[in-house]
Short mmCIF file of C-alpha atoms and ligand atoms in Angstrom, two decimals:
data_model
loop_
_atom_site.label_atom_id
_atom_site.label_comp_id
_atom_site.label_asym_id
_atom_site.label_seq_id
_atom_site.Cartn_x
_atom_site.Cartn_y
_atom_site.Cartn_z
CA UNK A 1 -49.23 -61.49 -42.49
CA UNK A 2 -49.03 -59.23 -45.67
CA UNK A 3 -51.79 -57.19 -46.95
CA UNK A 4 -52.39 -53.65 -47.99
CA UNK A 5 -50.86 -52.00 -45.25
CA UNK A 6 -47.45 -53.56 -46.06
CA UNK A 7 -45.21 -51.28 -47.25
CA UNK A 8 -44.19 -50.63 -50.79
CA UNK A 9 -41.72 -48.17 -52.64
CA UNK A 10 -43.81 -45.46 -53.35
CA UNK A 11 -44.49 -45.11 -49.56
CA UNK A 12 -40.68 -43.87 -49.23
CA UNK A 13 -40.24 -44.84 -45.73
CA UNK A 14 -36.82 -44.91 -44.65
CA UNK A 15 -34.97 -45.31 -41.21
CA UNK A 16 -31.33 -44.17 -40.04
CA UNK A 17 -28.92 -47.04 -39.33
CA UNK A 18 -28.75 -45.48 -35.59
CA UNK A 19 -32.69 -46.71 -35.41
CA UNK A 20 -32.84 -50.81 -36.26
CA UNK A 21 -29.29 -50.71 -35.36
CA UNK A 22 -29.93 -48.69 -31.75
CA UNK A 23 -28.72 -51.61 -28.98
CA UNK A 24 -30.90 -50.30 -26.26
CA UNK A 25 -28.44 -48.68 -24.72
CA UNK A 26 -30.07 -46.00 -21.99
CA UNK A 27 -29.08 -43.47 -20.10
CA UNK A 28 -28.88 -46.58 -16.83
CA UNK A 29 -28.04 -49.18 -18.79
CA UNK A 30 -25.56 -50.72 -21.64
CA UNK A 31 -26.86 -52.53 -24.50
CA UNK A 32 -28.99 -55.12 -24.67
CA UNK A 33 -29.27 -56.60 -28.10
CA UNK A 34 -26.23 -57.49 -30.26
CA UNK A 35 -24.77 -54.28 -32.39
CA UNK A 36 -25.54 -54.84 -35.97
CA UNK A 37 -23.05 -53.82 -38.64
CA UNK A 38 -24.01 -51.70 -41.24
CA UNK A 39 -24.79 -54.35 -43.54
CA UNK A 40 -26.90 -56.61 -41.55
CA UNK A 41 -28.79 -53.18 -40.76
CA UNK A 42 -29.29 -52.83 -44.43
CA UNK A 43 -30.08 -56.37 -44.92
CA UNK A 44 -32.87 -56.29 -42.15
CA UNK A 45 -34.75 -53.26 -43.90
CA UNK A 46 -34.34 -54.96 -47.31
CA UNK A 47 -36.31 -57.52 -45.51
CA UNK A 48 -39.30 -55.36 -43.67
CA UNK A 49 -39.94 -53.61 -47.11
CA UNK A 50 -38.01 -49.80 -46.31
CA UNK A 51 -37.05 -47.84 -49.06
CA UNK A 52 -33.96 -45.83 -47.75
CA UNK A 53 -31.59 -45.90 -45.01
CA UNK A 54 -29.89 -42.88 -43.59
CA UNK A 55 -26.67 -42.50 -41.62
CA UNK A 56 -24.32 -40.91 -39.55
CA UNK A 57 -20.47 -40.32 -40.68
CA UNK A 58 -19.90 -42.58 -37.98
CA UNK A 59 -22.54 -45.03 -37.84
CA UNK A 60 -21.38 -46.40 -41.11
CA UNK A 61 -17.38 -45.48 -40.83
CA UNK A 62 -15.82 -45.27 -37.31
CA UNK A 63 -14.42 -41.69 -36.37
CA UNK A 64 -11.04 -43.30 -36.01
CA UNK A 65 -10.74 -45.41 -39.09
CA UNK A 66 -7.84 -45.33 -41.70
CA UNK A 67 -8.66 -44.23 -45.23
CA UNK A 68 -7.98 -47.91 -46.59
CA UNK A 69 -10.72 -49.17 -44.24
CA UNK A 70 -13.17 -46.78 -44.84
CA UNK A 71 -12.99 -47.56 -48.28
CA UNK A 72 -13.42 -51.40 -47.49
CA UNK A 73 -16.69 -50.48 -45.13
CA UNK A 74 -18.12 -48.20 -47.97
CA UNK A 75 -17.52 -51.23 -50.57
CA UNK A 76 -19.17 -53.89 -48.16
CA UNK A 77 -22.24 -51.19 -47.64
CA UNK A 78 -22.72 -50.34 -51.08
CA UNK A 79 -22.59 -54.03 -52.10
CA UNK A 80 -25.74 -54.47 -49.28
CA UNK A 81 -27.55 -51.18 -50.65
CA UNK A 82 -27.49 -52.76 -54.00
CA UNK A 83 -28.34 -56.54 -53.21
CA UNK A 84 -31.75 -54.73 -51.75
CA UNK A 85 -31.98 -51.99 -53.57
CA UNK A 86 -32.16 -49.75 -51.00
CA UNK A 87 -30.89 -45.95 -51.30
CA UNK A 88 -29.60 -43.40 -49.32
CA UNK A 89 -31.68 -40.03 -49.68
CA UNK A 90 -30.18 -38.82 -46.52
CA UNK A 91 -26.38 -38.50 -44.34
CA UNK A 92 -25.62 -36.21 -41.35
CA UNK A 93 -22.89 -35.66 -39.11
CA UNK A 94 -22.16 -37.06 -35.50
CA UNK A 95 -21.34 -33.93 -33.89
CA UNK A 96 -22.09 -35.00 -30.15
CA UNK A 97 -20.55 -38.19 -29.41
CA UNK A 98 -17.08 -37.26 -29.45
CA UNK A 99 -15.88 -36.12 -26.17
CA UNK A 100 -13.94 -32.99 -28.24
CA UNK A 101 -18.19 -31.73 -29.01
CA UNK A 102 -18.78 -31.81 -25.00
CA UNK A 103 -19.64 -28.42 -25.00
CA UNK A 104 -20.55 -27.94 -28.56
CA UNK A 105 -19.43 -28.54 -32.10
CA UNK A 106 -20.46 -25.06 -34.48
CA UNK A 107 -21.08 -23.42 -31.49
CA UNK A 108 -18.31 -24.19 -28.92
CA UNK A 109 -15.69 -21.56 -27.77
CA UNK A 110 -12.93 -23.12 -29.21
CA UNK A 111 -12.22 -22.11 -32.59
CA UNK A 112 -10.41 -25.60 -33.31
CA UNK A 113 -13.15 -27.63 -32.17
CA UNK A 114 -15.51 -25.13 -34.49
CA UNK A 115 -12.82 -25.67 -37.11
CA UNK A 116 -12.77 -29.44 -36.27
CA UNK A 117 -16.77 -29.54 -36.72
CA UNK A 118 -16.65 -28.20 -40.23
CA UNK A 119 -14.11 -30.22 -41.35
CA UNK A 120 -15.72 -33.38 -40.07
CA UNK A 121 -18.94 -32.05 -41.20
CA UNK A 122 -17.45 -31.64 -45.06
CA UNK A 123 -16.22 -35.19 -45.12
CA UNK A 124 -19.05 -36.73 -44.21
CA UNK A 125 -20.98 -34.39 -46.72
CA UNK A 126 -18.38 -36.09 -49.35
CA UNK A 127 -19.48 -39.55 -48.17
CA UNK A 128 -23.07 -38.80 -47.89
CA UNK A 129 -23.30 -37.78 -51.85
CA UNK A 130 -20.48 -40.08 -52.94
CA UNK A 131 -23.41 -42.59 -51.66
CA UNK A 132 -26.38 -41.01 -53.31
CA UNK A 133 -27.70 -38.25 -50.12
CA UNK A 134 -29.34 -35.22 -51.49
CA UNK A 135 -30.59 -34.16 -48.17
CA UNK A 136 -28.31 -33.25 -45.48
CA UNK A 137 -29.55 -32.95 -41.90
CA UNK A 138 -28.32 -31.09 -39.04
CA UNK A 139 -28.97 -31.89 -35.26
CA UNK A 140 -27.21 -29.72 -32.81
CA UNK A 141 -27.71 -31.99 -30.15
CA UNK A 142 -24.70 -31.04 -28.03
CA UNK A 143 -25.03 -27.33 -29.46
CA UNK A 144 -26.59 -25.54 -26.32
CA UNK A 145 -25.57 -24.89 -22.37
CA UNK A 146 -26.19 -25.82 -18.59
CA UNK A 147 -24.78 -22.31 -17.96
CA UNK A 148 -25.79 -19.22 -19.14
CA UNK A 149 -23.16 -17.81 -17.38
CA UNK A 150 -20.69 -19.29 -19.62
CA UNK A 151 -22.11 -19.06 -23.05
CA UNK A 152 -23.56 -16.31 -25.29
CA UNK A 153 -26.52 -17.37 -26.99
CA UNK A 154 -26.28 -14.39 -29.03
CA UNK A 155 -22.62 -15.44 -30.00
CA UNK A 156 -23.83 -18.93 -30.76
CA UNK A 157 -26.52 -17.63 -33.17
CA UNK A 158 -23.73 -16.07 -34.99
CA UNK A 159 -21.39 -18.92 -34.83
CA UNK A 160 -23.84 -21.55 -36.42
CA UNK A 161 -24.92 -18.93 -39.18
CA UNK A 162 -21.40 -18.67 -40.21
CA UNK A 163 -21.28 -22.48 -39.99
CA UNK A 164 -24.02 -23.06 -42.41
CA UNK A 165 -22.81 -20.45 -44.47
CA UNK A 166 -19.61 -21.86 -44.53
CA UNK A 167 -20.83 -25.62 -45.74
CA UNK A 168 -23.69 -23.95 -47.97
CA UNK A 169 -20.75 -22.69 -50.41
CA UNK A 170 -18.90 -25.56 -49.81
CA UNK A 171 -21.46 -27.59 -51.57
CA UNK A 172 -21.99 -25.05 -54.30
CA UNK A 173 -18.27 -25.10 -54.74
CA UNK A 174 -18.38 -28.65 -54.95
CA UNK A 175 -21.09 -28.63 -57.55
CA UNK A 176 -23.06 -31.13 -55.22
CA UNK A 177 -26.99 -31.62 -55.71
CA UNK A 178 -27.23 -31.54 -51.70
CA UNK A 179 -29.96 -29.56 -49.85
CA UNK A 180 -29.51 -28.97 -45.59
CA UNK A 181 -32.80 -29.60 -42.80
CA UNK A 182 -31.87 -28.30 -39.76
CA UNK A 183 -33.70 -30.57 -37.11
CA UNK A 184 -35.26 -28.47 -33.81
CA UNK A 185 -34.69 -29.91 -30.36
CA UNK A 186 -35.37 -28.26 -27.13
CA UNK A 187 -33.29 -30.28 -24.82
CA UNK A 188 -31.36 -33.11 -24.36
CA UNK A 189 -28.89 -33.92 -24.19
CA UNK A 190 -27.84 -30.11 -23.46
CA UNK A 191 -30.46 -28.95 -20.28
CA UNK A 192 -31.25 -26.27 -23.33
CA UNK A 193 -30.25 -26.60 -27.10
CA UNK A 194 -30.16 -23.34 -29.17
CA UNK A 195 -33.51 -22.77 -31.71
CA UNK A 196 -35.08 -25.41 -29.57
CA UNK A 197 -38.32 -25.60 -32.34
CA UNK A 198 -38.98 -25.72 -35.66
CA UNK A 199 -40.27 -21.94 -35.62
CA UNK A 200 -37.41 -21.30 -34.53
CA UNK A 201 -34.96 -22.96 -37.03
CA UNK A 202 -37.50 -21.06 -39.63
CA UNK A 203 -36.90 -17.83 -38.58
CA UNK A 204 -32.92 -18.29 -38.10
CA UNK A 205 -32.62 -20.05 -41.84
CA UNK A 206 -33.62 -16.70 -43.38
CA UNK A 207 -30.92 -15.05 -42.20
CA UNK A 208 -28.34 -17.17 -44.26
CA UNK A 209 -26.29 -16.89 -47.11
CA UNK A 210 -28.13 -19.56 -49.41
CA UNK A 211 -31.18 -19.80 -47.25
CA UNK A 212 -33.07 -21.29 -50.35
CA UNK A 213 -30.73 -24.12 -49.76
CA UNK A 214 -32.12 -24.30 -46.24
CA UNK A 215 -35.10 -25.99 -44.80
CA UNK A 216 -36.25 -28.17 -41.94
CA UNK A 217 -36.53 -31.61 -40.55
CA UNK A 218 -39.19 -31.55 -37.90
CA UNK A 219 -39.26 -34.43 -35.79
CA UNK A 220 -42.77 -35.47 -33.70
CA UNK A 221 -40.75 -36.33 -30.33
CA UNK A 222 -39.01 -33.00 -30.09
CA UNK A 223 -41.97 -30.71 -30.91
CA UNK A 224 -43.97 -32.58 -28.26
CA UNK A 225 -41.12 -32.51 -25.78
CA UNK A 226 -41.88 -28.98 -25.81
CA UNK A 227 -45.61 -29.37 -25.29
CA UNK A 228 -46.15 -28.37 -28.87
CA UNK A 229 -48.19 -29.25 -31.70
CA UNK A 230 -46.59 -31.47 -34.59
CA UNK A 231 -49.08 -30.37 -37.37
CA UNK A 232 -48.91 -26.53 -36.78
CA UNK A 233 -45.44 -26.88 -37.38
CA UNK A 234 -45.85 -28.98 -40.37
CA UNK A 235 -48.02 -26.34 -41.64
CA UNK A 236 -45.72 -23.50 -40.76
CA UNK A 237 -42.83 -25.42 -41.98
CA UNK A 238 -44.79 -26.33 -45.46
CA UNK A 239 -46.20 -22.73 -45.45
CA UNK A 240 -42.55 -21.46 -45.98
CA UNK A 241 -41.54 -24.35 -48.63
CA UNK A 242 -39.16 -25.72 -46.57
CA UNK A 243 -40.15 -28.66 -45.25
CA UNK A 244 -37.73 -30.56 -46.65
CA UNK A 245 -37.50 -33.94 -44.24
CA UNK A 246 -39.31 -35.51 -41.62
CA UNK A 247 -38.44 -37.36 -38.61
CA UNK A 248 -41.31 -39.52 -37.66
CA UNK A 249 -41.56 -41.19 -34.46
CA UNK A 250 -43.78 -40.92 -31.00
CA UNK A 251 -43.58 -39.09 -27.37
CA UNK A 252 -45.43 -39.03 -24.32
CA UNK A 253 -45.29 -35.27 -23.91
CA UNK A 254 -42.85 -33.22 -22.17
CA UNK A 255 -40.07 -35.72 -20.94
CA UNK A 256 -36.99 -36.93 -22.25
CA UNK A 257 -36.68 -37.93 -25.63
CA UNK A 258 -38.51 -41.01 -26.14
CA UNK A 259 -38.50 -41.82 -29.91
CA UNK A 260 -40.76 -44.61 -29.83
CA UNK A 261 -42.43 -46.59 -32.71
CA UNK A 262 -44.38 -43.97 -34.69
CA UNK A 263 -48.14 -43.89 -33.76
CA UNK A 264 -47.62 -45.95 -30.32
CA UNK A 265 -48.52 -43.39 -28.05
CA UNK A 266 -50.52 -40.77 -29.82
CA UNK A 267 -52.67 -42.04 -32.71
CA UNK A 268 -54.89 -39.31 -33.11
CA UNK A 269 -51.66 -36.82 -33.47
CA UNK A 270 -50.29 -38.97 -35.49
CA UNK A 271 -53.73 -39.45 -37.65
CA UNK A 272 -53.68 -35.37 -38.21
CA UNK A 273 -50.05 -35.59 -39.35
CA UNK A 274 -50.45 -38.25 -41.82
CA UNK A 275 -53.63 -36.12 -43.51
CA UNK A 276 -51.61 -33.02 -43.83
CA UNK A 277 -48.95 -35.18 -45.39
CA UNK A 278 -51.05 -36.57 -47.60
CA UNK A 279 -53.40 -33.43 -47.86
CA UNK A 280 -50.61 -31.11 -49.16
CA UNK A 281 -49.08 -33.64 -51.52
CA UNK A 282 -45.41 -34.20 -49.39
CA UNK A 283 -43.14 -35.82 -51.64
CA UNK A 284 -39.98 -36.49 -49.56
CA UNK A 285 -39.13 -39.28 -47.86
CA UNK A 286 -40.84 -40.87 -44.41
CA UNK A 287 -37.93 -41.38 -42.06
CA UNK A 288 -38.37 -42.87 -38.94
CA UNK A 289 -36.29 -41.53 -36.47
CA UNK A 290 -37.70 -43.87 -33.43
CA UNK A 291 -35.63 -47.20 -32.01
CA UNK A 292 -37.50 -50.36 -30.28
CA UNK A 293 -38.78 -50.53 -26.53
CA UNK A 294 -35.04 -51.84 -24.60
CA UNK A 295 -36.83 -55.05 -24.06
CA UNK A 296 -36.89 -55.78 -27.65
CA UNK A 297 -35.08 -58.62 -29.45
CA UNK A 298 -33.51 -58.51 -32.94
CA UNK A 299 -36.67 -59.99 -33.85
CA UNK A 300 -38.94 -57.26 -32.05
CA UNK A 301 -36.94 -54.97 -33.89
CA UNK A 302 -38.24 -56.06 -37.12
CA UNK A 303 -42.02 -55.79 -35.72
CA UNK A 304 -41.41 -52.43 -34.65
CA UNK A 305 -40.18 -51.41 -38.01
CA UNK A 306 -42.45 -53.33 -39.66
CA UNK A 307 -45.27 -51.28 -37.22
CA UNK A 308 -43.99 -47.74 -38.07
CA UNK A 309 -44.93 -48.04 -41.84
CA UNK A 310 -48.02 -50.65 -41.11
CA UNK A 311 -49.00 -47.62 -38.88
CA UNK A 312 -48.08 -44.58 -41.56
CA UNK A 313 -50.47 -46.69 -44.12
CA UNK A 314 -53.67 -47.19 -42.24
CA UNK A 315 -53.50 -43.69 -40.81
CA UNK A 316 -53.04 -42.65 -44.61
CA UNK A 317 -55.92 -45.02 -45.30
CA UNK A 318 -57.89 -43.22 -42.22
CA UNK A 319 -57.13 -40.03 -43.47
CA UNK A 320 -58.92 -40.87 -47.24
CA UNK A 321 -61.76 -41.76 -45.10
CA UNK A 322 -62.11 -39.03 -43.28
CA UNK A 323 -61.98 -36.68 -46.55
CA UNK A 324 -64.52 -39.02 -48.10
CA UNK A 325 -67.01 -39.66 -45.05
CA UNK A 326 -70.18 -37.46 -45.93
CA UNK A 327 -71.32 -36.56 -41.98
CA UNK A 328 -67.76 -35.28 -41.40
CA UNK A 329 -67.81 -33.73 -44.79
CA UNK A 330 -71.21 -32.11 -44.36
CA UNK A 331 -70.16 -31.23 -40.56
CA UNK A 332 -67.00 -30.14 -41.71
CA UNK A 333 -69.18 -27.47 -44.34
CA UNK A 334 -71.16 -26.70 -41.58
CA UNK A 335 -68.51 -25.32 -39.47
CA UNK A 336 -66.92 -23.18 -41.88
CA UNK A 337 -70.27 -21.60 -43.60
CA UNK A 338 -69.90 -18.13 -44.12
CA UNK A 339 -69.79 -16.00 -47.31
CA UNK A 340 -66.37 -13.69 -47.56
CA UNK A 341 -66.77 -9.94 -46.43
CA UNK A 342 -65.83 -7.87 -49.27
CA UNK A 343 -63.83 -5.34 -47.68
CA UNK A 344 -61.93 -7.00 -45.56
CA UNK A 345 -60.70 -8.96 -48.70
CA UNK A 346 -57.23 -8.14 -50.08
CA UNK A 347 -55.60 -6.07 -51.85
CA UNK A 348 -55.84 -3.61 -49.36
CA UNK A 349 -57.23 -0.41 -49.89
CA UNK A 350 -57.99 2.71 -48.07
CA UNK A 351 -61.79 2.85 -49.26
CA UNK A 352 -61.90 -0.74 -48.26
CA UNK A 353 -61.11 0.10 -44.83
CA UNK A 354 -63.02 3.14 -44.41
CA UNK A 355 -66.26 1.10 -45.60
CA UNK A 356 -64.82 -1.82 -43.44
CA UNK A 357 -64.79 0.59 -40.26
CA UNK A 358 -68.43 1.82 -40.86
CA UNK A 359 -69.94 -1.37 -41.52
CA UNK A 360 -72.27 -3.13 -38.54
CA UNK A 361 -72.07 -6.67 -37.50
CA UNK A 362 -74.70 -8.78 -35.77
CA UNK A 363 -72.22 -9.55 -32.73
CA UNK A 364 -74.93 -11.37 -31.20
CA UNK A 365 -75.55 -14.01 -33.98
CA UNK A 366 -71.66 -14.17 -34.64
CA UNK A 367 -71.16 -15.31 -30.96
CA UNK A 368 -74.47 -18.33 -31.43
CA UNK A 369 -73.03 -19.76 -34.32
CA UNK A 370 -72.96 -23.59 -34.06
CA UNK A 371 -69.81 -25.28 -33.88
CA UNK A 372 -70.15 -28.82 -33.54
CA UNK A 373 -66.44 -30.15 -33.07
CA UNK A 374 -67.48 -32.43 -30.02
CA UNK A 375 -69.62 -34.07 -32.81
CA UNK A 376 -66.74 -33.60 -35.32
CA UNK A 377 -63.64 -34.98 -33.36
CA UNK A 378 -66.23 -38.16 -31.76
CA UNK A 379 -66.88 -39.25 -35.29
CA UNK A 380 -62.46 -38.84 -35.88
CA UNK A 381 -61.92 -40.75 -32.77
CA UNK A 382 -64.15 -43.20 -34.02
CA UNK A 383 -62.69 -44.00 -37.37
CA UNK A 384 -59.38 -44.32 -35.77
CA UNK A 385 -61.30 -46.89 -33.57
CA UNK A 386 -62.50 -48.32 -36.41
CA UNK A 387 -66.42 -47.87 -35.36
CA UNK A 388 -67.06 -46.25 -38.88
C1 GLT B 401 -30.08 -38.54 -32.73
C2 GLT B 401 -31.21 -37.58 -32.50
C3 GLT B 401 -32.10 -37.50 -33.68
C4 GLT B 401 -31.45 -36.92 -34.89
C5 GLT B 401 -30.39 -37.78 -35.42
C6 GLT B 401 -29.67 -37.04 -36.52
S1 GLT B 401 -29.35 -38.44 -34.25
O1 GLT B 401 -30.53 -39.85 -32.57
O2 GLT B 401 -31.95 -37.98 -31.35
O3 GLT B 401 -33.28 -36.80 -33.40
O4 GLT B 401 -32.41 -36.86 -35.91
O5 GLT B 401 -28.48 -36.48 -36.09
MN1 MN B 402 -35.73 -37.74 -30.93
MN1 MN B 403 -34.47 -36.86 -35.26
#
């Protein structure tokens, strides 16, 4: 089946190797499906149409491998990325599987394991732009606690700003064309990671060194994992200029992390995301940071790739027909009529507020005003059904 939902290079979609390549292991359970090496991963998004493919340090180069072959396994990956033409617009750094990160990486007590965590961390910034990366993300997975008792979330704070700070001038020393995204989580697989949301991660990357070099990487599971709404913090994030990556995937509200094919279990959240996307003019890449039901074969793999950008284009399409569609249009017009009250325009001025302060409203008409979003989100829900 190919048609105009298939995707094509100006979509941008891209997926991490820890995604296709994810074995199903669980929390339960080992593996189930064979693990795929780096190429073959490559190979099998050449194949569904991606654009990109992101990675870990050690998804692509294992943490205990000797210089000569990590320069064989970067050869061998770079031959795949150019028999597809796929690219690497993103890299990050395994900071949590390690047992030496059990109790954090940036933020753990130990000043060699914080030591150890920026060192690693620089490395894998080398390989990440020595393969093309100009984003770098950041998930603290394992950066949080059990105990309050035994960590300082104050201190932590100040250990990860002096982390960032630390790799932002590494990169300007280096003269690299790299830009960070921190990525919010709230839990899991600490019981509570540090700036568990993407408000949060805003408000903490203004207090670094080279904030401007700082944005985010909001993922749909973890924002819902915290009963929270994806496309206000799009909109905050976009507000600031700093959404700078996206992790797209699915989640069955507040539960573990379920990172399931995007648009599987939500449509109509995913449907709002897409048309601010798309709205605003985003221009980065679509990563989708989601892996394949456990019961999936190599083969299911491909569909559920194949179903994360099928799913990203209709939505788009849905989301041109919602801005074109003339009873949402007209009901949309209806709902915010209203002509602007002068003084409570800006700039601000004193008369302006004195005028503002005298003037007399008709409370009673305010509070009758029709609102017809029953009518509004019926018509949404049935364009996503396909009724209209
Ligand atoms: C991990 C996590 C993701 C992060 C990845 C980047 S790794 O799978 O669950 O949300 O984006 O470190
Ligand atoms: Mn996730
Ligand atoms: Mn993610």
């Amino acid at each position: 089946m190919s048609d105009r939902y298939d995707p094509t290079d100006r979509d941008r979609f891209t997926f991490g190797l820890w995604t296709v390549g994810n074995p199903g292991r669980d929390a339960f359970g080992g593996p189930v499906r064979p693990t795929l090496s780096p190429v073959s991963i490559v190979e099998l998004l050449g194949e569904v149409g991606a654009w990109g493919v992101n990675f870990h340090d050690n998804d692509l180069v294992p943490i205990d491998a000797t210089a000569a072959e990590q320069d064989r396994i970067v050869a061998a990956f770079r031959k795949a990325l150019d028999a597809t033409g796929l690219r690497v617009p993103m890299a990050t750094t395994n900071l949590f599987s390690d047992p030496a990160f059990r109790d954090g990486a940036f933020t753990s007590h130990s000043p060699e394991v914080r030591a150890y965590a920026l060192h690693k961390t620089m490395r894998a910034i080398d390989l990440g732009v020595e393969l093309g990366a100009s984003l770098y993300v950041f998930w603290g997975g394992r950066e949080g606690c059990e105990c309050d008792a035994g960590k300082d979330a104050l201190e932590a704070l100040k250990r990860m700003r002096e982390a960032l700070n630390f790799l932002t001038h590494y990169v300007k020393d280096q003269g690299y064309d790299l830009r960070f995204a921190l990525e919010a989580k709230p839990n899991e697989p600490r019981a509570d990671i540090y700036l568990p949301t993407t408000g949060a991660m805003l408000a903490f990357i203004e207090t670094l060194e080279h904030s401007e070099m700082v944005g985010v990487n909001p993922e749909v599971a973890h924002e819902h994992m915290a009963g929270l709404n994806f496309t206000h913090a799009l909109a905050q994030s976009w507000d600031a200029g700093k959404l700078f990556h996206i992790d797209l995937n699915d989640q069955n509200g507040p539960r573990y992390d379920q990172d399931l094919r995007f648009g599987s279990c939500n449509p109509k959240a995913a449907f709002h995301l897409v048309r601010f996307l798309e709205r605003v003019g985003y221009e980065g890449p679509r990563h989708f940071d989601a892996h394949a039901y456990r019961s999936a074969d190599v083969e299911d793999v491909r569909s559920f790739a194949r179903g994360c950008m099928r799913t990203y284009n209709i939505l788009r399409e849905r989301a041109e027909q919602f801005e074109k569609h003339p009873e949402i249009q007209s009901l949309l017009m209806e709902i915010r009529a209203g002509d602007p009250v002068e003084e409570a325009q800006p700039p601000y001025t004193s008369g302006k507020a004195a005028a503002l302060k005298s003037r007399t409203f008709d409370r009673k008409a305010l509070g009758e005003r029709a609102l017809p979003y029953e009518r509004l989100d019926q018509l949404t829900t049935e364009l996503l059904l396909g009724n209209i």
